């Protein structure tokens, strides 16, 4: 359940180690691997300059807009989500910034569909990377051209635009067909030696393949990468293109795997944000205000949404890779409802679902479309009675249900087999002070694992970064929160704790991926009666122990919402 009155939660009475926090140190220690995601999930005809993109050339001339429908390609994260960016042969050029990368490799993946291209030997480039601010040192330029039979070739250069310096594929592609392209820009120690390469395909591999072509103009100056740009060039040479599903990251795994739908990430940068809800109205039906501190930009936002008796269910319902502020309000059948503030369109979605007594903490993605589905768990009425999961994968669509679990079980949903679909998982008292997790997975059917004790609190997450939810629990011991994890990558249950982190008397578990490396970090939020001292603490695998002051005594951290 999601409200503090019925949650089994832990709070930390005294930290075993004292940590020192500074805003400067925090900013420097964050090492994000998921840098930017853009699915153009805006109404058709929306000018991209109104939704975060910046014009750096010919602003307002043939503005780049969102157009329907979005592009689709099997296996690509975000395929079919939202619309696409429509680009003509000349006009404004736009860019988006993301945290600058100065070492290692930057991958920029996107879908593209060309309706026309030039027969010019050098073609025209329509997307590129660059520094932040964008400047004029464009890098990793992507070109397109066609031959006399309308067959298409794609090209890559590190920097130059002459035909002799662009490495093209063969004329093996077609107009009016959707392809995935991945630009791989590698920053190499030393001057004028960075490399650029490109993959082009009709399918999106799960593992990094050999690049289709590699640029040869490596002696051009090197830059740190902090922008991705869309370009509308000259009428005579530029292709007419639609681009969708741009994903920028520092590893192939991060562009090939959609982030878990339950990550609290309001700006879609791949790092969990710090968020609390507060009863600003007073009383059991008081107005709830959400206070969010974005992890990276440092921006703090506030939104009045829900009342104190609601359940907090923030996940990504609209598939834009951003968490939506949402609540579930209990009531009689046809009255209980989800109230969702959709981040993609800033519109409200209200949909009747469930009834009083249900548990909406099982909201997740059950059909692998990249969007969280409305869902509730209905426990059996009496001891031993069967329980049911109900979910709906399309707005207003049919309801699917599965019998799984019984009265007295605790739910533990997640994608345990890595197929991008939530599995049905419960924690049950197995006797002898042991708990057993019973799983119904789409790939493996019914399985079970003895793990932990019946009074442990379930803390789902991908602690090993393999794209699968790991079995994980916490328990209080000697005043501390002790974390136990069974990594899916090894399947090994260790007698030793995964971590001891947080005081069990006052802290709320609040795990998440705070350092953006694709792994769940152990985390707690510790309220304090002293102003300015309530703090999120997390143990990042790339950043170490970090404390971020946020919230106040009496708040509730929404990262605790899926703790059962």
mmCIF file of C-alpha atoms in Angstrom, residues 139-396:
data_model
loop_
_atom_site.group_PDB
_atom_site.id
_atom_site.type_symbol
_atom_site.label_atom_id
_atom_site.label_comp_id
_atom_site.label_asym_id
_atom_site.label_seq_id
_atom_site.Cartn_x
_atom_site.Cartn_y
_atom_site.Cartn_z
ATOM 1 C CA UNK A 139 30.625 16.420 -34.745
ATOM 2 C CA UNK A 140 29.209 13.045 -35.751
ATOM 3 C CA UNK A 141 27.260 14.445 -38.701
ATOM 4 C CA UNK A 142 24.726 12.050 -40.245
ATOM 5 C CA UNK A 143 24.137 12.366 -44.013
ATOM 6 C CA UNK A 144 21.704 10.903 -46.519
ATOM 7 C CA UNK A 145 21.568 10.770 -50.330
ATOM 8 C CA UNK A 146 19.946 8.671 -53.038
ATOM 9 C CA UNK A 147 20.885 7.287 -56.436
ATOM 10 C CA UNK A 148 18.971 7.532 -59.710
ATOM 11 C CA UNK A 149 16.750 4.598 -58.709
ATOM 12 C CA UNK A 150 15.723 6.215 -55.410
ATOM 13 C CA UNK A 151 17.894 3.866 -53.354
ATOM 14 C CA UNK A 152 19.217 5.552 -50.210
ATOM 15 C CA UNK A 153 22.683 5.631 -48.639
ATOM 16 C CA UNK A 154 23.445 7.006 -45.168
ATOM 17 C CA UNK A 155 26.784 8.561 -44.269
ATOM 18 C CA UNK A 156 28.864 9.639 -41.272
ATOM 19 C CA UNK A 157 31.714 12.081 -40.819
ATOM 20 C CA UNK A 158 33.464 13.283 -37.729
ATOM 21 C CA UNK A 159 33.260 16.882 -38.924
ATOM 22 C CA UNK A 160 33.756 17.480 -42.654
ATOM 23 C CA UNK A 161 31.050 17.831 -45.317
ATOM 24 C CA UNK A 162 32.816 17.033 -48.594
ATOM 25 C CA UNK A 163 31.979 13.794 -50.387
ATOM 26 C CA UNK A 164 35.550 12.494 -50.114
ATOM 27 C CA UNK A 165 35.432 12.784 -46.313
ATOM 28 C CA UNK A 166 32.019 11.206 -45.679
ATOM 29 C CA UNK A 167 31.845 7.454 -45.256
ATOM 30 C CA UNK A 168 28.614 6.236 -46.860
ATOM 31 C CA UNK A 169 26.853 2.906 -46.721
ATOM 32 C CA UNK A 170 25.889 1.335 -49.997
ATOM 33 C CA UNK A 171 22.629 2.351 -51.671
ATOM 34 C CA UNK A 172 20.868 -0.438 -49.807
ATOM 35 C CA UNK A 173 18.134 1.530 -48.044
ATOM 36 C CA UNK A 174 14.810 2.906 -49.242
ATOM 37 C CA UNK A 175 12.664 5.999 -49.046
ATOM 38 C CA UNK A 176 9.534 5.893 -46.888
ATOM 39 C CA UNK A 177 11.009 3.193 -44.663
ATOM 40 C CA UNK A 178 11.912 3.507 -40.999
ATOM 41 C CA UNK A 179 15.483 2.736 -39.914
ATOM 42 C CA UNK A 180 17.368 2.958 -36.656
ATOM 43 C CA UNK A 181 20.649 4.870 -36.693
ATOM 44 C CA UNK A 182 23.148 4.991 -33.852
ATOM 45 C CA UNK A 183 26.003 7.494 -33.874
ATOM 46 C CA UNK A 184 28.983 6.414 -31.773
ATOM 47 C CA UNK A 185 31.354 9.251 -30.887
ATOM 48 C CA UNK A 186 34.410 8.123 -28.923
ATOM 49 C CA UNK A 187 36.588 10.618 -27.082
ATOM 50 C CA UNK A 188 40.206 9.460 -27.363
ATOM 51 C CA UNK A 189 43.051 10.798 -25.212
ATOM 52 C CA UNK A 190 45.117 13.358 -27.073
ATOM 53 C CA UNK A 191 44.257 15.989 -29.665
ATOM 54 C CA UNK A 192 42.518 15.568 -33.047
ATOM 55 C CA UNK A 193 41.961 11.834 -32.728
ATOM 56 C CA UNK A 194 38.353 11.298 -31.609
ATOM 57 C CA UNK A 195 36.391 8.844 -33.732
ATOM 58 C CA UNK A 196 32.862 8.743 -35.120
ATOM 59 C CA UNK A 197 31.029 5.670 -36.406
ATOM 60 C CA UNK A 198 27.456 4.743 -37.263
ATOM 61 C CA UNK A 199 25.141 1.750 -37.155
ATOM 62 C CA UNK A 200 22.162 1.592 -39.566
ATOM 63 C CA UNK A 201 19.582 -1.163 -39.493
ATOM 64 C CA UNK A 202 16.004 -2.321 -39.753
ATOM 65 C CA UNK A 203 16.233 -4.004 -36.354
ATOM 66 C CA UNK A 204 17.674 -2.818 -33.063
ATOM 67 C CA UNK A 205 20.169 -5.281 -31.535
ATOM 68 C CA UNK A 206 20.147 -5.837 -27.790
ATOM 69 C CA UNK A 207 23.951 -6.066 -27.745
ATOM 70 C CA UNK A 208 26.224 -3.598 -29.508
ATOM 71 C CA UNK A 209 26.919 -4.765 -33.080
ATOM 72 C CA UNK A 210 29.783 -3.890 -35.387
ATOM 73 C CA UNK A 211 29.337 -0.384 -36.716
ATOM 74 C CA UNK A 212 28.088 -0.159 -40.309
ATOM 75 C CA UNK A 213 30.518 2.611 -41.311
ATOM 76 C CA UNK A 214 33.300 4.558 -39.586
ATOM 77 C CA UNK A 215 34.375 8.115 -40.367
ATOM 78 C CA UNK A 216 37.923 8.659 -41.598
ATOM 79 C CA UNK A 217 38.313 12.424 -41.001
ATOM 80 C CA UNK A 218 39.652 11.871 -37.491
ATOM 81 C CA UNK A 219 42.238 14.673 -37.662
ATOM 82 C CA UNK A 220 39.573 17.313 -37.112
ATOM 83 C CA UNK A 221 39.519 18.962 -33.683
ATOM 84 C CA UNK A 222 38.036 17.093 -30.752
ATOM 85 C CA UNK A 223 35.177 18.359 -28.573
ATOM 86 C CA UNK A 224 33.309 17.332 -25.454
ATOM 87 C CA UNK A 225 29.769 16.302 -26.344
ATOM 88 C CA UNK A 226 26.813 18.131 -24.799
ATOM 89 C CA UNK A 227 24.238 18.714 -27.559
ATOM 90 C CA UNK A 228 22.264 16.870 -30.195
ATOM 91 C CA UNK A 229 20.970 18.901 -33.156
ATOM 92 C CA UNK A 230 18.396 18.608 -35.934
ATOM 93 C CA UNK A 231 19.390 20.358 -39.178
ATOM 94 C CA UNK A 232 17.438 21.583 -42.190
ATOM 95 C CA UNK A 233 20.117 22.492 -44.730
ATOM 96 C CA UNK A 234 20.132 23.617 -48.336
ATOM 97 C CA UNK A 235 17.201 22.895 -50.662
ATOM 98 C CA UNK A 236 19.495 21.287 -53.216
ATOM 99 C CA UNK A 237 21.152 18.770 -50.892
ATOM 100 C CA UNK A 238 19.159 18.107 -47.718
ATOM 101 C CA UNK A 239 16.838 15.153 -47.255
ATOM 102 C CA UNK A 240 13.215 15.490 -46.201
ATOM 103 C CA UNK A 241 13.153 13.556 -42.965
ATOM 104 C CA UNK A 242 11.065 12.544 -39.987
ATOM 105 C CA UNK A 243 13.063 11.728 -36.850
ATOM 106 C CA UNK A 244 11.805 10.097 -33.663
ATOM 107 C CA UNK A 245 12.938 8.370 -30.477
ATOM 108 C CA UNK A 246 16.238 10.168 -29.892
ATOM 109 C CA UNK A 247 18.167 8.491 -27.074
ATOM 110 C CA UNK A 248 21.594 9.726 -25.933
ATOM 111 C CA UNK A 249 23.669 7.762 -23.423
ATOM 112 C CA UNK A 250 27.198 6.673 -22.568
ATOM 113 C CA UNK A 251 26.677 2.952 -23.220
ATOM 114 C CA UNK A 252 24.823 0.777 -25.688
ATOM 115 C CA UNK A 253 22.917 -0.804 -22.806
ATOM 116 C CA UNK A 254 21.480 2.567 -21.827
ATOM 117 C CA UNK A 255 20.123 3.323 -25.289
ATOM 118 C CA UNK A 256 18.814 -0.201 -25.787
ATOM 119 C CA UNK A 257 16.941 -0.565 -22.505
ATOM 120 C CA UNK A 258 14.034 1.630 -21.541
ATOM 121 C CA UNK A 259 14.306 2.848 -17.962
ATOM 122 C CA UNK A 260 12.128 1.047 -15.421
ATOM 123 C CA UNK A 261 8.659 2.533 -15.373
ATOM 124 C CA UNK A 262 8.792 2.945 -11.601
ATOM 125 C CA UNK A 263 11.862 5.208 -11.442
ATOM 126 C CA UNK A 264 10.998 8.600 -9.891
ATOM 127 C CA UNK A 265 12.426 10.706 -12.734
ATOM 128 C CA UNK A 266 10.350 13.782 -13.525
ATOM 129 C CA UNK A 267 12.669 15.251 -16.187
ATOM 130 C CA UNK A 268 13.662 12.045 -17.991
ATOM 131 C CA UNK A 269 17.421 12.378 -17.530
ATOM 132 C CA UNK A 270 17.842 8.836 -16.186
ATOM 133 C CA UNK A 271 18.472 9.843 -12.572
ATOM 134 C CA UNK A 272 16.011 9.482 -9.725
ATOM 135 C CA UNK A 273 14.756 12.809 -8.419
ATOM 136 C CA UNK A 274 14.146 13.806 -4.817
ATOM 137 C CA UNK A 275 10.446 14.121 -4.122
ATOM 138 C CA UNK A 276 8.195 14.474 -1.090
ATOM 139 C CA UNK A 277 4.466 15.018 -0.621
ATOM 140 C CA UNK A 278 3.096 17.295 2.075
ATOM 141 C CA UNK A 279 -0.354 17.764 3.560
ATOM 142 C CA UNK A 280 -0.623 21.497 2.994
ATOM 143 C CA UNK A 281 -4.368 21.557 3.595
ATOM 144 C CA UNK A 282 -4.461 19.873 6.993
ATOM 145 C CA UNK A 283 -6.639 17.015 8.165
ATOM 146 C CA UNK A 284 -7.429 13.616 6.616
ATOM 147 C CA UNK A 285 -8.740 15.243 3.418
ATOM 148 C CA UNK A 286 -6.206 18.037 3.245
ATOM 149 C CA UNK A 287 -4.688 19.198 -0.015
ATOM 150 C CA UNK A 288 -1.473 17.346 -0.914
ATOM 151 C CA UNK A 289 1.388 19.275 -2.515
ATOM 152 C CA UNK A 290 4.230 17.503 -4.314
ATOM 153 C CA UNK A 291 7.678 19.062 -3.898
ATOM 154 C CA UNK A 292 10.266 17.796 -6.383
ATOM 155 C CA UNK A 293 13.976 18.557 -6.619
ATOM 156 C CA UNK A 294 15.316 17.544 -10.041
ATOM 157 C CA UNK A 295 18.521 15.543 -9.765
ATOM 158 C CA UNK A 296 20.987 17.303 -12.045
ATOM 159 C CA UNK A 297 19.426 20.666 -12.907
ATOM 160 C CA UNK A 298 18.731 21.275 -9.209
ATOM 161 C CA UNK A 299 15.401 22.904 -10.047
ATOM 162 C CA UNK A 300 12.670 22.607 -7.411
ATOM 163 C CA UNK A 301 9.023 22.408 -8.431
ATOM 164 C CA UNK A 302 5.740 22.200 -6.533
ATOM 165 C CA UNK A 303 2.373 20.858 -7.666
ATOM 166 C CA UNK A 304 -0.886 20.572 -5.735
ATOM 167 C CA UNK A 305 -2.281 17.134 -6.597
ATOM 168 C CA UNK A 306 -4.488 14.880 -4.512
ATOM 169 C CA UNK A 307 -5.671 14.773 -0.909
ATOM 170 C CA UNK A 308 -4.214 13.151 2.183
ATOM 171 C CA UNK A 309 -6.316 9.975 1.940
ATOM 172 C CA UNK A 310 -5.153 9.216 -1.620
ATOM 173 C CA UNK A 311 -2.510 6.671 -2.649
ATOM 174 C CA UNK A 312 0.552 8.051 -4.415
ATOM 175 C CA UNK A 313 1.285 6.213 -7.687
ATOM 176 C CA UNK A 314 3.908 8.222 -9.654
ATOM 177 C CA UNK A 315 5.116 6.299 -12.722
ATOM 178 C CA UNK A 316 5.441 6.917 -16.470
ATOM 179 C CA UNK A 317 1.909 6.476 -17.819
ATOM 180 C CA UNK A 318 2.368 8.255 -21.174
ATOM 181 C CA UNK A 319 5.662 6.712 -22.319
ATOM 182 C CA UNK A 320 7.789 9.871 -22.474
ATOM 183 C CA UNK A 321 10.356 8.404 -20.014
ATOM 184 C CA UNK A 322 9.292 10.954 -17.415
ATOM 185 C CA UNK A 323 7.475 10.156 -14.193
ATOM 186 C CA UNK A 324 3.934 11.497 -14.052
ATOM 187 C CA UNK A 325 2.498 12.885 -10.838
ATOM 188 C CA UNK A 326 -0.458 10.625 -10.039
ATOM 189 C CA UNK A 327 -2.742 9.433 -7.279
ATOM 190 C CA UNK A 328 -5.303 6.649 -6.862
ATOM 191 C CA UNK A 329 -8.416 7.526 -4.897
ATOM 192 C CA UNK A 330 -10.347 4.630 -3.342
ATOM 193 C CA UNK A 331 -14.113 4.361 -3.583
ATOM 194 C CA UNK A 332 -16.910 2.052 -4.654
ATOM 195 C CA UNK A 333 -16.630 0.334 -8.045
ATOM 196 C CA UNK A 334 -16.831 2.907 -10.875
ATOM 197 C CA UNK A 335 -15.877 5.572 -8.315
ATOM 198 C CA UNK A 336 -12.318 4.615 -7.381
ATOM 199 C CA UNK A 337 -10.069 6.272 -9.944
ATOM 200 C CA UNK A 338 -6.585 7.197 -11.066
ATOM 201 C CA UNK A 339 -5.885 10.923 -11.411
ATOM 202 C CA UNK A 340 -2.792 11.399 -13.586
ATOM 203 C CA UNK A 341 -1.025 14.612 -14.582
ATOM 204 C CA UNK A 342 0.553 13.508 -17.864
ATOM 205 C CA UNK A 343 3.956 15.125 -18.358
ATOM 206 C CA UNK A 344 4.048 14.653 -22.142
ATOM 207 C CA UNK A 345 1.059 16.916 -22.773
ATOM 208 C CA UNK A 346 0.494 18.565 -19.380
ATOM 209 C CA UNK A 347 -3.057 17.240 -19.492
ATOM 210 C CA UNK A 348 -5.097 15.441 -16.864
ATOM 211 C CA UNK A 349 -6.170 11.820 -17.276
ATOM 212 C CA UNK A 350 -8.920 10.577 -14.958
ATOM 213 C CA UNK A 351 -9.961 6.957 -15.242
ATOM 214 C CA UNK A 352 -12.181 4.869 -12.975
ATOM 215 C CA UNK A 353 -10.455 1.664 -11.907
ATOM 216 C CA UNK A 354 -10.536 -0.598 -8.859
ATOM 217 C CA UNK A 355 -12.382 -0.256 -5.565
ATOM 218 C CA UNK A 356 -11.758 0.486 -1.901
ATOM 219 C CA UNK A 357 -9.469 -2.115 -0.358
ATOM 220 C CA UNK A 358 -7.438 -2.641 -3.523
ATOM 221 C CA UNK A 359 -3.692 -2.027 -3.619
ATOM 222 C CA UNK A 360 -2.574 0.157 -6.581
ATOM 223 C CA UNK A 361 1.140 -0.364 -5.896
ATOM 224 C CA UNK A 362 1.166 -2.972 -8.693
ATOM 225 C CA UNK A 363 0.945 -0.280 -11.392
ATOM 226 C CA UNK A 364 3.577 -1.264 -13.974
ATOM 227 C CA UNK A 365 4.027 -2.047 -17.687
ATOM 228 C CA UNK A 366 2.331 -5.384 -18.387
ATOM 229 C CA UNK A 367 2.415 -5.322 -22.211
ATOM 230 C CA UNK A 368 5.914 -3.911 -22.936
ATOM 231 C CA UNK A 369 4.701 -0.745 -24.664
ATOM 232 C CA UNK A 370 6.869 1.535 -22.520
ATOM 233 C CA UNK A 371 3.902 2.889 -20.567
ATOM 234 C CA UNK A 372 2.748 2.003 -17.070
ATOM 235 C CA UNK A 373 -0.674 0.384 -17.033
ATOM 236 C CA UNK A 374 -3.474 1.043 -14.562
ATOM 237 C CA UNK A 375 -3.460 -1.867 -12.127
ATOM 238 C CA UNK A 376 -4.627 -2.958 -8.679
ATOM 239 C CA UNK A 377 -4.128 -6.020 -6.502
ATOM 240 C CA UNK A 378 -7.217 -7.335 -4.720
ATOM 241 C CA UNK A 379 -6.386 -9.529 -1.747
ATOM 242 C CA UNK A 380 -8.510 -12.532 -0.821
ATOM 243 C CA UNK A 381 -11.157 -11.679 1.756
ATOM 244 C CA UNK A 382 -10.150 -14.271 4.343
ATOM 245 C CA UNK A 383 -7.135 -16.374 5.228
ATOM 246 C CA UNK A 384 -6.199 -18.584 2.287
ATOM 247 C CA UNK A 385 -8.663 -16.976 -0.126
ATOM 248 C CA UNK A 386 -7.215 -16.311 -3.602
ATOM 249 C CA UNK A 387 -6.091 -12.861 -4.672
ATOM 250 C CA UNK A 388 -6.363 -11.239 -8.093
ATOM 251 C CA UNK A 389 -4.370 -8.733 -10.162
ATOM 252 C CA UNK A 390 -6.385 -6.446 -12.445
ATOM 253 C CA UNK A 391 -4.786 -4.279 -15.128
ATOM 254 C CA UNK A 392 -5.726 -2.252 -18.199
ATOM 255 C CA UNK A 393 -3.192 -1.650 -20.970
ATOM 256 C CA UNK A 394 -5.109 0.968 -22.999
ATOM 257 C CA UNK A 395 -7.074 3.958 -21.778
ATOM 258 C CA UNK A 396 -10.687 2.918 -21.273
#
